[in-house]
Short mmCIF file of C-alpha atoms and ligand atoms in Angstrom, two decimals:
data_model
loop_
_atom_site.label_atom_id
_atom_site.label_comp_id
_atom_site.label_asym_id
_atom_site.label_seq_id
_atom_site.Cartn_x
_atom_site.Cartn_y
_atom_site.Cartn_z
CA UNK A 1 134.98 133.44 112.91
CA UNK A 2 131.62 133.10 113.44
CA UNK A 3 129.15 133.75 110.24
CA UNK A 4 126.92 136.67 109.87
CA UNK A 5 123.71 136.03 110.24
CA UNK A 6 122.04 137.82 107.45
CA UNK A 7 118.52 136.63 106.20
CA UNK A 8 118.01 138.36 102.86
CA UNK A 9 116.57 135.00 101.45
CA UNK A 10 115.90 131.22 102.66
CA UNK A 11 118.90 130.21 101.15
CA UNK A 12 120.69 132.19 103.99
CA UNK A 13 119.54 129.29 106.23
CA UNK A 14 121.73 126.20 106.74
CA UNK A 15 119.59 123.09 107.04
CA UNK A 16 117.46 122.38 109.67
CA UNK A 17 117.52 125.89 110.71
CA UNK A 18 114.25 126.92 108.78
CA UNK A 19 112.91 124.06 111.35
CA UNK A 20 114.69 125.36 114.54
CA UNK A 21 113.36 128.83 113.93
CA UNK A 22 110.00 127.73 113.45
CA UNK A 23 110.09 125.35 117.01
CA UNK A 24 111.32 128.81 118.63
CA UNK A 25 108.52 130.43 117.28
CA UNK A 26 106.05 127.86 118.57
CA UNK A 27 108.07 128.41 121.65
CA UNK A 28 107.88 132.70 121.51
CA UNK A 29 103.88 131.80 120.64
CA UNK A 30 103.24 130.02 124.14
CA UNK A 31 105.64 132.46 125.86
CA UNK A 32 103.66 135.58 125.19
CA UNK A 33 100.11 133.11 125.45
CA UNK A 34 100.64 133.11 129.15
CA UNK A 35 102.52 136.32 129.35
CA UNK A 36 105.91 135.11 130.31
CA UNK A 37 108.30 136.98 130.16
CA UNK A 38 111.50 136.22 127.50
CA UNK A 39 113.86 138.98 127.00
CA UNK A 40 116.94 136.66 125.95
CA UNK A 41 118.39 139.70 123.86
CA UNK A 42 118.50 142.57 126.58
CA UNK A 43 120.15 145.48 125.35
CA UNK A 44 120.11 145.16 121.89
CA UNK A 45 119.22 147.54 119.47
CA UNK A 46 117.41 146.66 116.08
CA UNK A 47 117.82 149.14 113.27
CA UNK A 48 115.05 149.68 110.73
CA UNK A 49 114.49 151.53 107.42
CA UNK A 50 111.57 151.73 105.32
CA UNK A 51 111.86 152.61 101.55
CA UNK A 52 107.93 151.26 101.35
CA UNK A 53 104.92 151.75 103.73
CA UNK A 54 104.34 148.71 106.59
CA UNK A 55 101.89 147.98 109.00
CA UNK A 56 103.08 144.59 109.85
CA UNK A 57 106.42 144.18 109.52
CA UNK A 58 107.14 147.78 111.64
CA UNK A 59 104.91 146.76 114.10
CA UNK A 60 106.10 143.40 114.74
CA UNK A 61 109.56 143.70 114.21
CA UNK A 62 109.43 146.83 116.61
CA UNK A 63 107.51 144.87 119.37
CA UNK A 64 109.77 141.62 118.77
CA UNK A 65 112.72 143.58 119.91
CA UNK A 66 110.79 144.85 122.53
CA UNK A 67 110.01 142.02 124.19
CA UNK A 68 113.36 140.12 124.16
CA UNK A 69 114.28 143.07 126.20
CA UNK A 70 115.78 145.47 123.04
CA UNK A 71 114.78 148.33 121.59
CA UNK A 72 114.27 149.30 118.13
CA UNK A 73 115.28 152.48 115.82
CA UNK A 74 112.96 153.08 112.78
CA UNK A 75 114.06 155.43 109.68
CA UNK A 76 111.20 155.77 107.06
CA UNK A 77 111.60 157.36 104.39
CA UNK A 78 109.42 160.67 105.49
CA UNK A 79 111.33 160.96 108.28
CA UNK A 80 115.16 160.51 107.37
CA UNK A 81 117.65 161.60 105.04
CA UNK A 82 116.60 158.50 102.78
CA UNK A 83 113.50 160.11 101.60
CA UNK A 84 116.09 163.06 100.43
CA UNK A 85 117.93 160.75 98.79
CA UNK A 86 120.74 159.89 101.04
CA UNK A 87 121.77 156.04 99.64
CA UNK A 88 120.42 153.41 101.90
CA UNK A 89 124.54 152.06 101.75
CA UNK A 90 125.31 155.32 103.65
CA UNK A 91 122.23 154.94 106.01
CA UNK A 92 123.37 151.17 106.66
CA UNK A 93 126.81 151.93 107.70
CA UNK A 94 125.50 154.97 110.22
CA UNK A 95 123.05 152.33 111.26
CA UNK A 96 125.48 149.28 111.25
CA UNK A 97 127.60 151.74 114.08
CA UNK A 98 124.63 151.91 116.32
CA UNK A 99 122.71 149.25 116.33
CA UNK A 100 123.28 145.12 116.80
CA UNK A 101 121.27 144.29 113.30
CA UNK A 102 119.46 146.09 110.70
CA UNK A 103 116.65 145.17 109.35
CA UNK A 104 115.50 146.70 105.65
CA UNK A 105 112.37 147.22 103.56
CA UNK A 106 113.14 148.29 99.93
CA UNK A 107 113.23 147.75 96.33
CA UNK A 108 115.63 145.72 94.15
CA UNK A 109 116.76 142.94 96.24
CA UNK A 110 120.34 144.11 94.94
CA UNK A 111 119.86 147.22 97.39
CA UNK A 112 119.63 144.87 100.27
CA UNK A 113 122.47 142.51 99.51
CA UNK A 114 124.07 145.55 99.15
CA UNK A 115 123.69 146.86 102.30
CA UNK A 116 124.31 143.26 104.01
CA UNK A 117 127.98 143.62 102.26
CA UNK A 118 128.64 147.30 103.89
CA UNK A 119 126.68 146.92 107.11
CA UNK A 120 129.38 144.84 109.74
CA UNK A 121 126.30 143.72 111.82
CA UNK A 122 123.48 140.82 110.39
CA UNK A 123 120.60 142.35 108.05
CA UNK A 124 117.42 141.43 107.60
CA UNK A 125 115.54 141.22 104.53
CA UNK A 126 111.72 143.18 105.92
CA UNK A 127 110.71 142.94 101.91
CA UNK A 128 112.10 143.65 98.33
CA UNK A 129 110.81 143.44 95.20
CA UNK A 130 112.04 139.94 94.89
CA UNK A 131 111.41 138.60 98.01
CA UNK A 132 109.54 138.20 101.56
CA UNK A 133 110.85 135.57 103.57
CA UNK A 134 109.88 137.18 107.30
CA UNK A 135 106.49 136.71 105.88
CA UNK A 136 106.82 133.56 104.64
CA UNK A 137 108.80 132.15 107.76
CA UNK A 138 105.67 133.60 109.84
CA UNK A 139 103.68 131.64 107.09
CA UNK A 140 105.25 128.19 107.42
CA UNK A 141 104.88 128.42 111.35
CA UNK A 142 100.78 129.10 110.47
CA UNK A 143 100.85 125.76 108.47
CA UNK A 144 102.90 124.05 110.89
CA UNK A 145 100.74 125.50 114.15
CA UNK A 146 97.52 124.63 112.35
CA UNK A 147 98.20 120.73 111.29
CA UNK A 148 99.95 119.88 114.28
CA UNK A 149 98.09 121.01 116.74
CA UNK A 150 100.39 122.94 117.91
CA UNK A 151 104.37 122.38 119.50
CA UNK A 152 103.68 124.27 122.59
CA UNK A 153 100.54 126.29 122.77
CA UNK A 154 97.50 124.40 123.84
CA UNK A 155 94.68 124.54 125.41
CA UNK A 156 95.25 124.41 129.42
CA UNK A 157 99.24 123.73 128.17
CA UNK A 158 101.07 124.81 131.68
CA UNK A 159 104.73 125.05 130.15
CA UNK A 160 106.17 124.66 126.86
CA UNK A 161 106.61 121.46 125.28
CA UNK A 162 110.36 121.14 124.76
CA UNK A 163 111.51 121.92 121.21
CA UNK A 164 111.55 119.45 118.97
CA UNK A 165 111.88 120.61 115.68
CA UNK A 166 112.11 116.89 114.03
CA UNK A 167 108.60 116.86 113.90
CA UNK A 168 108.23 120.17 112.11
CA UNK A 169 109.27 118.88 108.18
CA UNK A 170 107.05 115.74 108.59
CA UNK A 171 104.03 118.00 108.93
CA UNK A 172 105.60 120.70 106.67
CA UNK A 173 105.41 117.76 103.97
CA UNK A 174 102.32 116.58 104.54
CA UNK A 175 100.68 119.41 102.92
CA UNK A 176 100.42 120.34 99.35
CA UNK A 177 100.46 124.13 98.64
CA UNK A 178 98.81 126.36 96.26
CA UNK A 179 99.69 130.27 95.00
CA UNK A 180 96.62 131.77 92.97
CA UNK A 181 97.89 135.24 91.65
CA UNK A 182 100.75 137.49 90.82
CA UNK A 183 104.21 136.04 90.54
CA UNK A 184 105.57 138.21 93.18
CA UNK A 185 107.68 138.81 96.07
CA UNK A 186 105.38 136.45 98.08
CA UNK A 187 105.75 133.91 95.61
CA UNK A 188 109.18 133.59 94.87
CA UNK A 189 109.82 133.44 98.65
CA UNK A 190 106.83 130.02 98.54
CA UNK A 191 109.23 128.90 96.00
CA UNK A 192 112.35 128.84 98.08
CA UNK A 193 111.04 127.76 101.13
CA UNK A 194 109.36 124.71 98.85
CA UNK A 195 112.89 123.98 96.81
CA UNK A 196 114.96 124.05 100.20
CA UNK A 197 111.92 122.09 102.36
CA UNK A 198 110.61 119.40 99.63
CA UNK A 199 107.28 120.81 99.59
CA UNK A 200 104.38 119.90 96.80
CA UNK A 201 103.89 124.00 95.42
CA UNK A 202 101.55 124.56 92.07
CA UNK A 203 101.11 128.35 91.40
CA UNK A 204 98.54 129.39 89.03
CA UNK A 205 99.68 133.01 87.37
CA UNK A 206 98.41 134.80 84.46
CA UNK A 207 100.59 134.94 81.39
CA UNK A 208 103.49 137.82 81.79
CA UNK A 209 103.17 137.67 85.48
CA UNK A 210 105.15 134.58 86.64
CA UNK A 211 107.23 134.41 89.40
CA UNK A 212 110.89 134.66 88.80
CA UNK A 213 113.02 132.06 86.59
CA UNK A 214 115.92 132.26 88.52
CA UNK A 215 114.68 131.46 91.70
CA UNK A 216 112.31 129.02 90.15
CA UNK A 217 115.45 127.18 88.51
CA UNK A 218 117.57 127.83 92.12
CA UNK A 219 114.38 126.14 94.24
CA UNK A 220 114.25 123.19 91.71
CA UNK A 221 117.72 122.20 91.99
CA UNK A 222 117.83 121.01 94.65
CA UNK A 223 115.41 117.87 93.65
CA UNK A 224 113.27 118.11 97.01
CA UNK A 225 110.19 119.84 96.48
CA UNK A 226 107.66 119.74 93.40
CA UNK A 227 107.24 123.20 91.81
CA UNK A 228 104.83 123.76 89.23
CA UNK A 229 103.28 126.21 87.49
CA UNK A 230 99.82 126.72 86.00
CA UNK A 231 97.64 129.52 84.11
CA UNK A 232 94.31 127.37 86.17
CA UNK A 233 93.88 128.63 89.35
CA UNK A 234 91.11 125.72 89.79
CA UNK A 235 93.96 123.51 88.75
CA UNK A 236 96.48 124.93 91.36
CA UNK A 237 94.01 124.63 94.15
CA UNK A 238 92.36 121.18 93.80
CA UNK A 239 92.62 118.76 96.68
CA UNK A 240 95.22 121.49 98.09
CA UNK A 241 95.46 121.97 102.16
CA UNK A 242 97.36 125.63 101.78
CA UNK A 243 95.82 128.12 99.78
CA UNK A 244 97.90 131.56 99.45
CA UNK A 245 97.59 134.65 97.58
CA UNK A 246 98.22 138.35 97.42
CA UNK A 247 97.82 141.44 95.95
CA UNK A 248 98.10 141.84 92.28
CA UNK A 249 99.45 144.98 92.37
CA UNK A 250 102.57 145.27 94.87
CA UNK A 251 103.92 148.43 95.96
CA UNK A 252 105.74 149.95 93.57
CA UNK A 253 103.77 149.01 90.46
CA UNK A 254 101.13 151.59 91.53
CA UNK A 255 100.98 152.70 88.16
CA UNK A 256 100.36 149.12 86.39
CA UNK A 257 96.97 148.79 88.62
CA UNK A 258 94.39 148.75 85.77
CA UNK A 259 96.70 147.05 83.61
CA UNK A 260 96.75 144.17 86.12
CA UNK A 261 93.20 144.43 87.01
CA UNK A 262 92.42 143.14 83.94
CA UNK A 263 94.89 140.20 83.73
CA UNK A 264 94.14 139.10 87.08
CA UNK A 265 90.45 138.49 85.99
CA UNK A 266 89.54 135.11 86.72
CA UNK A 267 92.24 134.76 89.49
CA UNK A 268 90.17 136.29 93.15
CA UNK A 269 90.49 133.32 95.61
CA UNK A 270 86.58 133.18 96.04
CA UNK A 271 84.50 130.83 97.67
CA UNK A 272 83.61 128.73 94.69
CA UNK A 273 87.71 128.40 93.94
CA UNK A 274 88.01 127.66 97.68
CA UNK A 275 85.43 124.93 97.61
CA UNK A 276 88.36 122.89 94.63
CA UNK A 277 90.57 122.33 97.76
CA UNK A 278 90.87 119.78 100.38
CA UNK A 279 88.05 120.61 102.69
CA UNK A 280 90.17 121.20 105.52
CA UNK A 281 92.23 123.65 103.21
CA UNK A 282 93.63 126.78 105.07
CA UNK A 283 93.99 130.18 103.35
CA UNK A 284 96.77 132.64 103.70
CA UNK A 285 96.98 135.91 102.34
CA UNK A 286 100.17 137.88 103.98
CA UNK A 287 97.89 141.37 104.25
CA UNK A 288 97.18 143.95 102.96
CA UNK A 289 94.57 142.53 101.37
CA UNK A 290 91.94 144.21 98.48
CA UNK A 291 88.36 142.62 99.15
CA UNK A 292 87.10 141.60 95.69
CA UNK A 293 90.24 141.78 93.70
CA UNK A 294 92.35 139.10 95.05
CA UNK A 295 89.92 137.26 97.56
CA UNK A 296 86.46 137.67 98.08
CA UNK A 297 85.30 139.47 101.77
CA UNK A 298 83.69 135.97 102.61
CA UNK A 299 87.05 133.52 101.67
CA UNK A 300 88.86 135.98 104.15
CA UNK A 301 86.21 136.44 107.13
CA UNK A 302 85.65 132.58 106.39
CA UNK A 303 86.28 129.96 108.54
CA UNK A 304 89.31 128.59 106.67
CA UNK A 305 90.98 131.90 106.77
CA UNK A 306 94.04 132.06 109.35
CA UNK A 307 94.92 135.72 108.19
CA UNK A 308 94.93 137.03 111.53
CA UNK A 309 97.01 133.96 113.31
CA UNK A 310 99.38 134.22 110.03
CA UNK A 311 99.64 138.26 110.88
CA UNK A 312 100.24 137.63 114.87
CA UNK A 313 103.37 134.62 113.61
CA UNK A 314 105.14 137.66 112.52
CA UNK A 315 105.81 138.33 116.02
CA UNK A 316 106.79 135.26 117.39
CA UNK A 317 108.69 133.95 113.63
CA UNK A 318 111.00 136.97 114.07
CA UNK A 319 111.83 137.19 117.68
CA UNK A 320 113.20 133.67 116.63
CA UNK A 321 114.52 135.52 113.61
CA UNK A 322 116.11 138.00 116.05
CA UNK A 323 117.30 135.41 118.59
CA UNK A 324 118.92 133.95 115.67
CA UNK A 325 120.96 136.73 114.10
CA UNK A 326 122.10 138.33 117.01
CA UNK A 327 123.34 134.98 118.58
N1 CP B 1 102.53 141.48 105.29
C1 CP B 1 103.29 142.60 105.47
O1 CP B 1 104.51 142.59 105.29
O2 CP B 1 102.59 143.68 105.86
P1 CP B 1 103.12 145.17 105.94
O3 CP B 1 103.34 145.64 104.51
O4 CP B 1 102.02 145.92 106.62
O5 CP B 1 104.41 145.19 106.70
N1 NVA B 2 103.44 141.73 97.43
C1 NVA B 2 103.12 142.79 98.36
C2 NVA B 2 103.33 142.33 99.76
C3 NVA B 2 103.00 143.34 100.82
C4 NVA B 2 103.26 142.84 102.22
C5 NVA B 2 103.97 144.01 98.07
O1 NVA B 2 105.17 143.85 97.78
O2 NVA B 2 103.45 145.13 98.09
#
């Protein structure tokens, strides 16, 4: 029997599919570049639920589906049973009867692998508490887009380069990565992607605010990448070519703001900090983003920022997602 194709974490990915998804992506980006059209999934229907606000991951999920010819079904938690606290198990296995996947935005990362156990059709991790690996698939494809030039979309390009995803590691590789901020979902998710890739990854986080030790210890494991951690954020950038932070208050932790505020001082990826790269660094930052907490208004209107390419990869990173678990 065939597996299902959940993706609640990197580690759902055999090898070399990380790489095949990103090629498709390249492919997805040149596709919708010169409006062709690419409904390979017609028919199918993409469950979503919300536990936590989106702007992103709604809207490119829902459009992703869209335009490989499905259509998608969104529960939030305003308008559903969830928000009246019907368990998200129950709403998975409604879901799981309707739809061809299900993709889910929550808290404990427990909640989701829970629902991938009850729901009969693939689920896809939108965002927990633990992790974010749509965002950092749509990340990786940034990096990969950026240093290469491009697999497919180019300047005056008239059709897309065939895939060839054995030059996607090489370039992957030749980069050495930096996280300046809170140990977070965003992080952890750097870390596997770096522990199953063999990528160079220092992240610089304030004391108590580390990302997780068991994924740390999972991603190291394996013996491929280099994963290190600092309290220096000039440290973790120096000579760097990827520079990526977030918010230092996730949702959720609302009510820690202040509290975090005030460790986080010293840690806004400003222009100065940006300057300690490699001077053809690029900076990420997976949006929302808080202008003067995290990064400065300048790092992120800069000319190194690829926010807005990073937020577009969503799209095109999960209809490859999409194409990929509904097989
Ligand atoms: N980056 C991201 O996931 O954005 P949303 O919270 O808007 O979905
Ligand atoms: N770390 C942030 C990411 C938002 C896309 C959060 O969890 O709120």
């Amino acid at each position: 029997m065939a597996r299902k194709r959940d993706f609640l974490s990197f580690w759902d990915l055999q090898d070399g599919e990380i790489e095949a998804l990103l090629t498709r992506a390249e492919e997805f980006r040149f596709l919708r570049a010169v409006r062709a059209p690419h409904a390979t999934r017609p028919g199918r229907v993409l469950g979503m639920i919300f536990e936590k606000a989106s702007t992103r991951t709604r809207a490119s999920f829902e459009i992703a589906i869209y335009q490989l010819g499905g259509h998608a079904v969104v529960l939030g938690k305003g308008d559903s049973q969830i928000g009246r606290g019907e368990p998200v198990r129950d709403t998975a296995r409604v879901l799981a009867g309707y739809c061809d996947a299900v993709m889910v935005r929550t808290f404990g990362q427990d909640i989701a692998e829970e629902l991938a156990a009850y729901a009969a059709v693939p689920v896809i991790n939108g965002l927990t508490d633990l992790l974010h690996p749509c965002q950092v698939l749509a990340d990786l494809q940034t990096v990969f887009a950026h240093f290469s030039g491009g697999l497919s979309v180019r300047a005056g390009a008239g059709a897309p380069a065939s895939a060839n995803s054995g030059s996607v590691l090489p370039v992957l590789r030749q980069q050495r990565y930096a996280w300046v901020g809170d140990g977070n979902n965003m992080a952890n998710s750097w870390i596997e992607a770096a522990g199953i890739l063999g990528l160079d990854l220092m992240l610089a986080c304030p004391e108590g605010y580390e990302p997780d030790a068991k994924v740390l210890a999972r991603a190291r494991q394996t013996e491929r990448g280099r994963i290190t951690l600092s309290r220096d954020p000039g440290e973790a950038v120096a000579g760097r070519q990827v520079i990526s932070t977030d918010v230092f208050t996730s949702m959720g932790q609302e009510q820690e703001s202040e509290k975090r505020l005030r460790a986080f001082a010293g840690f806004c990826l400003d222009a100065p900090l940006v300057a300690r790269a490699d001077a053809r660094a690029i900076v990420l930052h997976c949006l929302p983003a808080h202008r003067g907490e995290e990064i400065s208004d300048d790092v992120i209107e800069g000319p190194q920022s690829l926010v807005w390419q990073q937020a577009e990869n969503r799209l095109h990173a999960q209809k490859a997602l999409l194409e990929w678990a509904l097989g």
